[in-house]
XYZ file of C-alpha atoms in Angstrom:
638
model
C 116.298 123.664 141.204
C 118.312 120.524 140.572
C 121.790 121.071 139.196
C 124.264 118.637 137.758
C 127.670 119.356 139.249
C 130.635 118.252 137.127
C 133.985 118.892 138.799
C 136.821 120.015 136.527
C 139.869 117.962 137.375
C 142.667 119.262 135.159
C 143.670 122.466 133.529
C 146.494 121.446 131.224
C 146.110 117.708 130.801
C 146.811 115.985 127.475
C 143.281 114.655 127.838
C 141.535 118.019 127.634
C 137.917 117.823 126.516
C 136.507 119.927 123.667
C 134.116 122.689 124.706
C 132.355 123.707 121.496
C 128.700 122.717 121.459
C 127.831 124.497 118.204
C 129.294 124.512 114.709
C 130.096 121.713 112.264
C 132.925 120.254 114.362
C 130.706 119.864 117.408
C 128.756 117.098 115.666
C 131.864 114.871 115.844
C 132.341 115.311 119.578
C 128.798 115.779 120.832
C 127.438 113.638 123.641
C 124.117 115.514 123.796
C 121.403 112.893 123.442
C 119.326 115.193 121.214
C 122.115 115.785 118.700
C 122.963 112.079 118.719
C 119.297 111.367 118.023
C 119.436 113.718 115.023
C 122.663 112.058 113.812
C 121.027 108.655 114.181
C 118.007 109.787 112.172
C 120.028 111.407 109.369
C 122.315 108.385 108.999
C 119.541 105.814 109.256
C 117.436 107.719 106.713
C 120.408 107.780 104.335
C 120.763 104.007 104.642
C 116.974 103.663 104.356
C 117.139 105.606 101.075
C 119.901 103.312 99.810
C 117.752 100.312 100.681
C 114.843 101.938 98.838
C 116.937 102.504 95.705
C 117.998 98.864 95.839
C 114.327 97.859 96.048
C 113.506 99.969 92.992
C 116.269 98.265 91.024
C 114.893 94.867 92.064
C 111.352 95.834 91.110
C 112.555 97.168 87.749
C 114.181 93.807 87.070
C 110.913 92.014 87.908
C 108.573 94.418 86.140
C 108.283 92.125 83.110
C 109.259 88.532 82.265
C 112.706 87.592 81.018
C 114.082 91.006 81.955
C 117.857 91.447 81.653
C 118.186 94.755 83.520
C 120.323 93.040 86.202
C 122.536 89.968 86.103
C 121.753 87.167 88.516
C 124.815 88.028 90.571
C 123.813 91.692 90.795
C 120.281 90.654 91.750
C 121.562 88.405 94.545
C 123.753 91.168 95.939
C 120.961 93.739 95.752
C 118.267 91.692 97.488
C 120.749 90.740 100.201
C 121.846 94.328 100.781
C 118.243 95.573 100.603
C 117.254 93.279 103.459
C 120.352 93.946 105.542
C 120.117 97.684 105.043
C 116.442 98.026 105.831
C 116.560 95.766 108.905
C 119.868 96.661 110.558
C 120.763 100.096 109.185
C 117.419 101.674 108.269
C 114.234 100.937 110.177
C 115.781 99.623 113.410
C 118.120 102.651 113.874
C 115.252 105.018 113.052
C 113.657 103.669 116.230
C 116.940 104.274 118.058
C 116.892 107.864 116.792
C 113.518 108.389 118.457
C 114.740 106.724 121.674
C 117.836 108.910 121.798
C 116.052 112.177 121.234
C 112.886 111.618 123.235
C 113.680 109.297 126.130
C 115.183 111.834 128.595
C 112.648 114.501 127.581
C 109.678 112.202 128.163
C 110.836 111.046 131.598
C 111.877 114.522 132.771
C 115.645 113.854 132.763
C 118.457 116.073 131.565
C 120.390 113.349 129.716
C 120.841 109.616 129.341
C 122.744 107.669 131.982
C 125.943 107.235 129.912
C 126.279 110.091 127.391
C 129.647 109.013 125.974
C 128.443 105.411 125.566
C 125.548 106.892 123.627
C 127.978 108.622 121.259
C 130.044 105.436 120.917
C 126.904 103.559 119.913
C 126.218 105.999 117.085
C 129.768 106.009 115.700
C 130.015 102.195 115.772
C 126.679 101.984 113.946
C 127.884 104.447 111.292
C 131.204 102.646 110.773
C 129.439 99.269 110.603
C 127.285 100.543 107.742
C 130.263 102.044 105.906
C 132.197 98.811 106.403
C 129.383 96.699 104.982
C 128.901 98.936 101.938
C 132.655 99.092 101.293
C 132.298 95.460 100.187
C 130.849 96.773 96.923
C 134.320 98.107 96.082
C 136.188 95.087 97.432
C 134.913 92.132 95.443
C 131.157 92.457 95.776
C 128.440 92.801 98.412
C 127.083 89.869 100.448
C 124.800 87.747 98.276
C 123.388 85.006 100.479
C 120.160 86.712 101.562
C 119.736 88.811 104.714
C 119.217 85.594 106.716
C 122.278 83.968 105.057
C 121.097 80.385 105.271
C 123.812 77.748 105.512
C 125.392 76.323 103.424
C 125.064 79.380 101.129
C 126.888 81.435 103.736
C 129.943 79.172 103.872
C 130.435 78.111 100.258
C 134.019 78.408 99.097
C 135.639 78.876 102.503
C 139.192 77.962 103.325
C 138.737 74.295 104.310
C 142.180 73.972 105.841
C 141.878 77.074 107.994
C 145.529 77.913 107.456
C 145.277 81.502 106.299
C 143.324 84.662 106.886
C 142.648 84.877 103.169
C 139.796 83.400 101.219
C 139.524 80.780 98.587
C 136.810 82.591 96.706
C 135.086 85.898 96.265
C 131.929 84.399 97.772
C 133.637 83.825 101.087
C 134.882 87.400 101.303
C 131.388 88.705 100.602
C 129.839 86.711 103.426
C 132.742 87.641 105.708
C 131.669 91.273 105.212
C 128.197 90.120 106.257
C 129.493 88.482 109.450
C 131.829 91.285 110.511
C 129.476 94.132 109.546
C 126.637 92.726 111.618
C 128.945 92.011 114.561
C 129.891 95.705 114.594
C 126.255 96.769 114.333
C 125.457 94.446 117.238
C 127.984 96.246 119.444
C 126.146 99.509 118.768
C 122.775 97.961 119.600
C 124.010 96.438 122.873
C 125.537 99.752 123.999
C 122.261 101.542 123.308
C 120.178 98.898 125.048
C 122.179 99.065 128.281
C 122.074 102.856 128.247
C 118.323 103.062 127.715
C 117.496 100.477 130.383
C 119.636 102.189 133.029
C 118.256 105.601 132.078
C 114.634 104.496 132.358
C 115.087 102.648 135.631
C 117.182 105.307 137.384
C 116.596 108.752 135.935
C 112.839 109.278 135.842
C 111.541 112.562 137.218
C 110.355 112.559 140.842
C 106.925 110.956 141.029
C 107.106 109.224 137.646
C 106.369 105.668 138.704
C 106.577 102.863 136.186
C 102.835 102.982 135.635
C 102.937 106.722 135.021
C 105.497 106.408 132.227
C 104.346 107.195 128.693
C 103.670 104.062 126.654
C 106.500 105.044 124.304
C 108.923 104.752 127.222
C 107.491 101.367 128.141
C 108.018 100.162 124.586
C 111.567 101.586 124.695
C 112.221 99.529 127.819
C 110.798 96.308 126.357
C 112.667 96.850 123.081
C 115.939 97.455 124.918
C 115.553 94.276 126.974
C 114.860 92.333 123.773
C 118.010 93.795 122.188
C 120.061 92.972 125.266
C 119.188 89.279 125.060
C 118.685 88.798 121.304
C 121.877 90.388 120.028
C 124.237 87.955 121.792
C 122.464 85.026 120.080
C 123.128 86.325 116.583
C 126.533 87.542 117.761
C 127.581 83.984 118.615
C 126.200 82.693 115.304
C 128.068 85.395 113.358
C 131.263 84.587 115.265
C 130.864 80.905 114.346
C 130.174 81.878 110.740
C 133.374 83.933 110.687
C 135.366 80.891 111.808
C 133.606 78.667 109.292
C 134.475 80.973 106.416
C 137.907 82.177 107.430
C 139.393 79.321 109.374
C 137.656 76.179 108.130
C 135.618 75.459 111.245
C 132.634 73.180 110.859
C 129.675 74.695 112.655
C 127.375 75.031 109.648
C 129.098 73.544 106.611
C 127.669 70.047 105.983
C 130.645 69.207 103.767
C 132.821 69.390 106.886
C 130.345 67.734 109.227
C 128.514 70.851 110.337
C 124.761 71.308 110.693
C 123.066 73.955 108.498
C 119.893 73.746 110.604
C 121.896 75.010 113.601
C 122.359 78.313 111.767
C 118.608 78.549 111.155
C 117.835 77.925 114.831
C 120.302 80.563 116.001
C 119.346 83.068 113.342
C 115.599 82.871 113.957
C 116.010 82.689 117.738
C 117.355 86.204 117.213
C 115.317 86.966 114.096
C 111.824 86.763 115.483
C 112.484 88.922 118.576
C 114.109 91.267 116.046
C 110.682 91.704 114.435
C 109.403 93.078 117.741
C 112.553 95.152 118.258
C 111.569 96.893 115.037
C 107.799 97.124 115.532
C 107.495 97.975 119.265
C 108.877 101.537 118.869
C 106.115 102.177 116.322
C 103.573 100.766 118.807
C 104.860 103.250 121.364
C 104.768 106.174 118.943
C 101.176 105.758 117.850
C 100.145 105.172 121.480
C 101.245 108.787 122.017
C 99.857 110.195 118.754
C 96.348 108.681 118.797
C 95.249 110.170 122.178
C 96.492 113.664 121.281
C 94.683 113.793 117.941
C 91.583 112.051 119.341
C 91.467 114.500 122.289
C 91.022 111.554 124.660
C 93.212 109.662 127.121
C 94.697 106.432 125.829
C 92.053 103.728 126.216
C 93.335 100.818 128.294
C 96.799 102.112 129.275
C 97.460 99.163 131.573
C 96.355 96.627 128.965
C 98.598 98.188 126.314
C 101.604 98.190 128.655
C 101.180 94.581 129.730
C 100.435 93.405 126.200
C 103.730 94.983 125.144
C 105.514 93.115 127.931
C 103.734 89.905 126.902
C 104.888 90.367 123.312
C 108.433 90.780 124.628
C 108.220 87.421 126.427
C 106.249 85.484 123.823
C 108.451 86.749 120.972
C 111.054 84.236 122.142
C 108.756 81.248 121.660
C 107.816 81.509 118.011
C 111.092 81.301 116.081
C 110.572 77.810 114.665
C 107.514 78.812 112.646
C 110.127 80.108 110.184
C 111.368 76.518 109.953
C 108.248 74.369 109.548
C 109.451 73.286 106.096
C 112.802 72.148 107.536
C 111.207 68.994 108.922
C 111.405 69.452 112.688
C 108.646 66.893 113.243
C 104.968 67.078 114.252
C 105.540 67.780 117.961
C 107.786 70.794 117.367
C 105.566 72.035 114.553
C 102.426 71.782 116.701
C 104.050 73.543 119.665
C 105.325 76.443 117.594
C 102.060 76.663 115.647
C 100.226 77.221 118.940
C 102.733 79.745 120.278
C 102.577 81.664 116.991
C 98.794 81.833 117.199
C 98.900 82.910 120.864
C 101.164 85.882 120.201
C 98.371 87.374 118.111
C 96.398 87.854 121.356
C 98.467 90.673 122.949
C 98.877 92.245 119.518
C 95.116 92.173 119.077
C 94.667 93.776 122.499
C 96.763 96.736 121.357
C 94.751 97.150 118.165
C 91.513 96.999 120.165
C 92.746 99.687 122.546
C 93.935 101.974 119.747
C 90.501 101.720 118.136
C 88.928 102.363 121.540
C 91.040 105.493 121.896
C 89.692 106.888 118.630
C 86.128 105.775 119.318
C 84.006 108.821 120.214
C 87.004 111.157 120.067
C 87.148 114.592 118.485
C 89.590 113.414 115.823
C 91.896 115.877 114.080
C 93.038 114.410 110.786
C 96.460 116.033 110.755
C 99.400 114.295 109.093
C 100.663 112.480 112.222
C 97.166 111.122 112.830
C 96.809 109.947 109.226
C 100.043 107.996 109.465
C 98.997 106.559 112.839
C 95.652 105.372 111.432
C 97.460 104.027 108.365
C 99.816 102.117 110.645
C 96.927 100.460 112.518
C 95.247 99.440 109.258
C 98.346 98.173 107.444
C 99.727 96.346 110.476
C 96.376 94.648 111.036
C 96.441 93.298 107.468
C 100.005 92.090 108.005
C 99.073 90.515 111.324
C 96.163 88.597 109.824
C 98.307 87.180 107.021
C 100.866 86.295 109.686
C 98.351 84.120 111.510
C 98.108 81.962 108.376
C 101.829 81.193 108.740
C 101.045 79.538 112.044
C 98.943 76.903 110.272
C 101.549 74.317 109.310
C 99.964 73.041 106.041
C 99.448 76.653 104.912
C 103.015 77.425 105.878
C 104.305 74.601 103.687
C 102.577 76.215 100.706
C 103.593 79.785 101.516
C 107.248 79.229 102.425
C 109.648 80.933 100.036
C 106.860 82.459 97.946
C 105.935 86.114 97.488
C 103.126 85.642 100.015
C 105.809 85.784 102.740
C 107.296 88.916 101.169
C 103.856 90.550 101.219
C 103.234 89.629 104.871
C 106.673 90.757 105.970
C 106.371 94.159 104.305
C 102.854 94.785 105.634
C 104.257 94.254 109.141
C 107.664 95.902 108.787
C 106.840 98.693 106.338
C 103.128 99.144 106.955
C 103.611 98.844 110.698
C 107.048 100.164 111.580
C 107.633 102.754 108.831
C 104.115 104.218 108.956
C 104.466 104.453 112.739
C 107.881 106.118 112.487
C 106.507 108.628 109.980
C 103.661 109.443 112.381
C 106.261 110.119 115.046
C 108.425 112.225 112.750
C 105.567 114.558 111.798
C 104.416 114.649 115.436
C 107.775 115.542 117.042
C 109.337 117.601 114.227
C 107.949 120.841 115.754
C 109.624 119.973 119.065
C 112.982 119.250 117.373
C 113.102 122.229 115.004
C 110.627 124.687 116.525
C 108.841 124.786 113.157
C 105.692 123.149 111.805
C 105.915 120.923 108.755
C 103.902 121.802 105.668
C 100.546 120.106 106.129
C 99.641 119.890 102.438
C 102.932 118.215 101.532
C 102.553 115.944 104.556
C 99.142 114.735 103.413
C 100.391 114.310 99.838
C 103.242 112.183 101.233
C 100.770 110.076 103.209
C 98.414 109.355 100.319
C 101.245 108.598 97.873
C 102.757 106.224 100.405
C 99.456 104.539 101.345
C 98.337 103.959 97.756
C 101.833 103.048 96.549
C 102.355 100.685 99.466
C 99.174 98.733 98.764
C 99.902 98.621 95.027
C 103.429 97.364 95.713
C 102.752 94.697 98.321
C 99.055 93.796 97.988
C 99.605 91.973 94.648
C 102.425 89.959 96.204
C 99.792 88.007 98.153
C 98.327 86.912 94.828
C 101.750 86.193 93.324
C 102.612 84.034 96.314
C 99.352 82.107 96.154
C 99.986 81.593 92.433
C 103.304 80.012 93.375
C 105.847 82.655 92.374
C 109.000 81.925 94.408
C 110.884 84.740 96.085
C 114.566 85.486 95.378
C 114.388 84.706 91.658
C 116.090 87.144 89.297
C 113.569 86.675 86.498
C 110.628 84.546 85.445
C 109.273 83.215 82.132
C 106.273 84.594 80.284
C 102.976 82.747 80.508
C 102.988 82.090 84.272
C 100.206 84.593 85.002
C 102.581 86.787 86.993
C 103.190 89.610 84.504
C 100.348 91.969 85.475
C 100.832 91.721 89.232
C 104.567 92.251 88.975
C 104.009 95.356 86.833
C 101.477 96.714 89.349
C 103.896 96.049 92.219
C 106.649 97.897 90.368
C 104.399 100.925 89.767
C 103.549 100.894 93.476
C 107.243 100.812 94.390
C 107.933 103.918 92.342
C 104.911 105.644 93.889
C 106.351 105.000 97.371
C 109.641 106.514 96.208
C 107.768 109.593 94.956
C 106.115 109.890 98.366
C 109.482 109.875 100.118
C 110.751 112.516 97.685
C 107.836 114.720 98.783
C 108.794 113.990 102.398
C 112.398 115.105 101.831
C 111.212 118.310 100.138
C 108.884 118.958 103.061
C 111.686 118.507 105.604
C 114.067 120.804 103.702
C 111.346 123.413 103.258
C 110.008 123.303 106.825
C 113.238 123.147 108.830
C 113.709 126.901 108.400
C 110.635 128.096 106.540
C 107.884 126.351 108.502
C 105.503 128.279 110.710
C 106.781 128.795 114.296
C 105.550 125.874 116.369
C 105.587 127.175 119.930
C 106.218 124.842 122.840
C 103.005 122.793 122.615
C 101.505 123.036 119.112
C 99.394 119.839 119.299
C 97.930 120.408 122.800
C 99.856 117.279 123.840
C 99.947 115.211 127.021
C 103.554 114.257 127.803
C 106.457 116.076 129.466
C 108.584 116.862 126.409
C 105.979 119.424 125.359
C 106.427 121.341 128.614
C 109.872 122.606 127.596
C 110.859 124.896 124.757
C 110.921 123.978 121.058
C 113.689 123.112 120.364
C 114.642 122.081 123.914
C 117.678 123.656 125.612
C 120.834 121.588 126.118
C 119.749 120.829 129.685
C 116.182 119.904 128.553
C 114.330 121.458 131.507
C 115.006 124.598 133.506
C 113.260 122.909 136.407
C 112.994 119.171 136.812
C 109.251 118.469 136.811
C 107.504 116.569 139.587
C 105.002 114.050 138.255
C 101.824 113.401 140.190
C 99.593 111.676 137.642
C 99.655 109.797 134.379
C 99.435 112.360 131.516
C 100.785 114.836 134.053
C 101.432 117.685 131.595
C 97.850 117.478 130.358
C 96.489 117.537 133.895
C 98.652 120.520 134.815
C 97.342 122.468 131.864
C 93.697 121.901 132.618
C 93.536 121.205 136.345
C 92.814 124.885 137.041
C 89.568 124.751 135.061
C 90.753 127.730 133.037
C 88.137 128.129 130.278
C 90.791 129.619 127.985
C 92.659 126.296 128.316
C 95.904 128.260 128.516
C 98.852 126.022 129.422
C 100.250 126.577 132.902
C 103.936 126.903 133.594
C 105.523 123.706 134.893
C 106.299 124.358 138.570
C 109.678 123.826 140.104
C 110.248 120.248 141.176
C 113.886 120.331 142.260
C 115.670 121.552 145.309
C 116.289 125.072 144.023
C 113.950 127.962 143.379
C 112.926 129.181 139.961
C 114.421 132.494 138.883
C 112.616 135.327 137.226
C 113.586 134.166 133.762
C 114.942 131.114 132.041
C 118.468 132.495 131.907
C 118.663 132.739 135.681
C 117.240 129.277 136.148
C 119.661 127.660 133.715
C 122.760 129.488 134.987
C 123.961 126.808 137.406
C 123.076 123.792 135.295
C 126.179 122.239 133.816
C 126.032 119.402 131.346
C 128.970 117.059 130.561
C 131.439 118.438 128.033
C 131.808 116.865 124.585
C 134.440 114.198 124.032
C 136.682 113.003 121.191
C 137.070 109.495 122.539
C 133.823 107.755 121.543
C 134.690 108.585 117.923
C 138.309 107.429 118.356
C 137.338 104.154 120.042
C 134.720 103.415 117.379
C 137.090 104.247 114.517
C 139.442 101.409 115.420
C 136.745 98.733 115.189
C 136.183 98.630 111.399
C 139.960 98.704 110.922
C 140.180 95.528 112.984
C 137.422 94.050 110.831
C 139.366 94.850 107.658
C 142.325 93.164 109.334
C 140.353 89.929 109.651
C 139.660 90.165 105.935
C 143.049 91.222 104.586
C 146.035 91.243 106.960
C 146.660 90.786 110.707
C 148.571 94.086 110.730
C 145.289 95.961 110.438
C 143.917 94.015 113.404
C 146.809 95.344 115.484
C 146.420 98.911 114.184
C 142.683 98.964 114.805
C 143.138 97.399 118.232
C 145.672 100.056 119.257
C 143.326 102.854 118.125
C 140.356 101.402 119.995
C 142.358 100.767 123.170
C 143.855 104.267 122.993
C 140.362 105.688 122.633
C 139.141 103.750 125.661
C 142.132 104.834 127.761
C 141.578 108.458 126.752
C 137.912 108.006 127.629
C 138.852 106.772 131.109
C 141.517 109.413 131.773
C 139.934 112.580 130.390
C 138.588 115.008 132.996
C 134.920 114.914 133.813
C 134.611 118.514 132.607
C 136.725 121.499 131.611
C 136.572 124.904 133.253
C 134.403 127.316 131.297
């Protein structure tokens, strides 16, 4: 048995660590990767719901011509916050929730490499979201679009750069944009480093890279993308902050800046960001499809290397967002080709997912329905994306609803359907209860039909020339019917998510007991209890094959197909019962300091907006938190 030995170092230090691992207060000090994963999911789903409500308000405004439900200013704020929320605080962190909860379990580890850094990541993410939404009460939310094209993002700045204040409300709004995303970027970078180190150093004995589950491979590729993409947007946001607050001239053409520079930097981050969002869903359905097809994943090696190829090629396609800028024929041709080429590894994945289902004994349970829905919707989005690579087509489609339709088929149809497949699949492992199957299927069909009603007509609207980001439109343009259909579809999606919430609330305590392996699954997390203990595994498993848990269950040729107990893989010997085995395993104690260090960061951001005193106060809190972090004992005596 492998044990983790933490040596208590103090008995009466001022830096004593909290011990409670249960109760309401423990959620504020936890460094358990599973609880942090649950916190990530709950918070991200709350932001996702806010983004959904904003979308419903936008669709209500566009449901008929000349609608006055929202003012133009309110519309601008809502579509900006909808994009920001869904991208940075909704869908992307939902992927992080899955990484946090599942990564150590799927590689046979007891925890992530840096548990307190993991907690810091969550608290910074939460405070970044609160900071951004506090703008609603402090002069208005950002209103320059989620991509904040210059010069819209710098209008009304302080041209002399003499004060920390702002010459207009517009500047303050976009300053919230810059500072909020800088904070969120800190959270993403902390997570990325943690996940990469965990995957490379903490895999169970025998789990080579090519024996890792595909979900772990996609976690690794996603983390590397975050590690290199976030600094690009971080620098751009830093420059934007100086443009707005201090009269610098990076992007403002009135001061000699170059607005195209912002577009280059934003999309050099923005297109890898698409894969940061979609690759977790690729990993999830690569685990779901084999289990519910009762077959091994078809073409494991091809799927892994196509994911790596997407990670590399995602850096070479950013300028297809800028064909209409006028970069010239050479640049346009080069990026047209690279955009077409990236469809190849994506197509390989789709081919292999279909090959996995081909000839399988398919069980159409809710996770499988969402996985199949993801493949179908993402394929539609991918095909419309190829048309963006054709420069003349791109000229016609730019800034029309055709782009909105494509984007949502990829991001919603791909990422959100994939995340829902994963939620229904792993909920029994997290809660030890099965979700209601009838409500799950009702959720799926409402979401599938509503999704296609909402975003399918936008292809037509775009081809008819309806521009995006307009608060209203006149009658007689031929857009009335399709906008009404899209609005009905939006409300149907919302109804589907209401069913989902009811299902979660009902099943978390009232669902049927799940057992350890309710789906007859293939990966290591199903070899431990549901829900898993704090230390994940009583015995660290030794991996000898790909799909090792599956092979252990059926290697004996037992006709009853009864799962076998995972044998001991550590240095110790298994006891007679789980209590004996777990007795000597000690996990790191909780800590106050990730929360303290994170709490100072938004205060510093408010200081940039309002008064330098707050910068000092926030800085002292963050530095105190980091010192406490460094000086607290590794563990307390129990």
